[in-house]
CSV table of C-alpha atoms in Angstrom, one decimal:
chain,number,residue,atom,x,y,z
A,90,MET,CA,0.2,-2.0,-9.7
A,91,LEU,CA,-3.0,0.3,-10.3
A,92,GLY,CA,-4.3,-2.2,-12.7
A,93,ARG,CA,-4.0,-5.1,-10.3
A,94,LEU,CA,-5.7,-3.0,-7.6
A,95,VAL,CA,-8.7,-2.2,-10.0
A,96,ASP,CA,-8.7,-5.9,-11.2
A,97,ALA,CA,-9.2,-7.0,-7.6
A,98,GLY,CA,-12.3,-4.7,-7.4
A,99,ASN,CA,-10.8,-1.7,-5.6
A,100,THR,CA,-11.7,1.9,-6.5
A,101,VAL,CA,-8.6,4.0,-7.2
A,102,LEU,CA,-8.5,7.7,-7.0
A,103,LEU,CA,-5.3,9.2,-8.4
A,104,ILE,CA,-4.2,12.9,-8.7
A,105,GLU,CA,-2.3,12.8,-12.0
A,106,HIS,CA,-1.0,15.0,-14.9
A,107,ASN,CA,0.5,12.1,-16.8
A,108,LEU,CA,-1.4,11.6,-20.0
A,109,ASP,CA,-0.8,7.9,-20.2
A,110,CYS,CA,-2.6,7.6,-16.9
A,111,LEU,CA,-5.4,10.0,-18.1
A,112,LYS,CA,-6.1,8.3,-21.2
A,113,SER,CA,-6.3,4.9,-19.5
A,114,ALA,CA,-8.6,6.2,-16.7
A,115,ASP,CA,-12.3,5.1,-16.6
A,116,HIS,CA,-13.5,8.5,-15.4
A,117,ILE,CA,-11.5,11.9,-15.1
A,118,ILE,CA,-12.5,15.0,-13.1
A,119,ASP,CA,-10.8,18.0,-14.6
A,120,LEU,CA,-10.3,20.9,-12.1
A,121,GLY,CA,-9.6,24.5,-13.1
A,122,PRO,CA,-9.8,26.4,-15.2
A,123,GLY,CA,-6.3,27.4,-13.9
A,124,ALA,CA,-4.2,27.1,-10.8
A,125,GLY,CA,-4.4,28.7,-7.4
A,126,GLU,CA,-7.2,31.4,-7.1
A,127,ALA,CA,-8.0,30.7,-10.8
A,128,GLY,CA,-8.9,27.1,-10.0
A,129,GLY,CA,-10.9,25.0,-7.8
A,130,ARG,CA,-14.2,24.2,-9.9
A,131,VAL,CA,-15.0,21.1,-12.1
A,132,VAL,CA,-14.4,22.2,-15.6
A,133,VAL,CA,-15.5,18.8,-17.1
A,134,SER,CA,-15.8,15.2,-16.0
A,135,GLY,CA,-16.3,12.0,-17.8
A,136,THR,CA,-14.4,9.5,-20.1
A,137,PRO,CA,-11.1,10.7,-21.5
A,138,GLU,CA,-12.7,11.1,-24.7
A,139,ARG,CA,-15.4,13.4,-23.1
A,140,VAL,CA,-12.8,15.6,-21.5
A,141,ALA,CA,-10.7,15.8,-24.6
A,142,ALA,CA,-13.8,17.2,-26.4
A,143,SER,CA,-14.3,19.9,-23.9
A,144,LYS,CA,-13.8,23.5,-25.0
A,145,GLU,CA,-13.2,24.9,-21.5
A,146,SER,CA,-10.7,22.3,-20.3
A,147,LEU,CA,-6.8,23.1,-20.5
A,148,THR,CA,-6.2,19.4,-20.3
A,149,ALA,CA,-8.3,18.6,-23.3
A,150,ARG,CA,-5.9,20.0,-26.1
A,151,PHE,CA,-3.0,17.7,-24.7
A,152,LEU,CA,-5.3,14.7,-23.9
A,153,LYS,CA,-6.8,14.9,-27.5
A,154,GLU,CA,-3.4,14.5,-29.0
A,155,ALA,CA,-2.5,11.7,-26.7
A,156,LEU,CA,-5.7,9.9,-27.6
A,157,LYS,CA,-4.6,10.1,-31.4
A,158,GLU,CA,-1.5,8.1,-30.7
A,159,PRO,CA,-1.2,4.8,-32.7
A,160,GLY,CA,-2.3,1.7,-30.9
A,161,TRP,CA,-4.9,3.6,-28.7
A,162,LYS,CA,-8.3,2.2,-28.7
C-alpha cells in the first residue's frame, strides 16, 4: 500500500522501527540518541546507507546488518 501511494506521487511520512521499512526508505531521520529525556534530537538523516554508517546512531548497527542481507541492492 505504501508503495502505491509513493508511485502515485504522494509523500509518505512513516514513524517506524521495522528494518525492512527502514532499508527501503528514500530518506530516514533518526531521532535520539535514546528514549524519553535522552532523546529528541536528530542524530543522523539521509539514505539508509548514510544512517547505517553513523557512529552516533543506535539504529545504525541494526540497519547495517539488514542492508547486508542477500538480495538487497
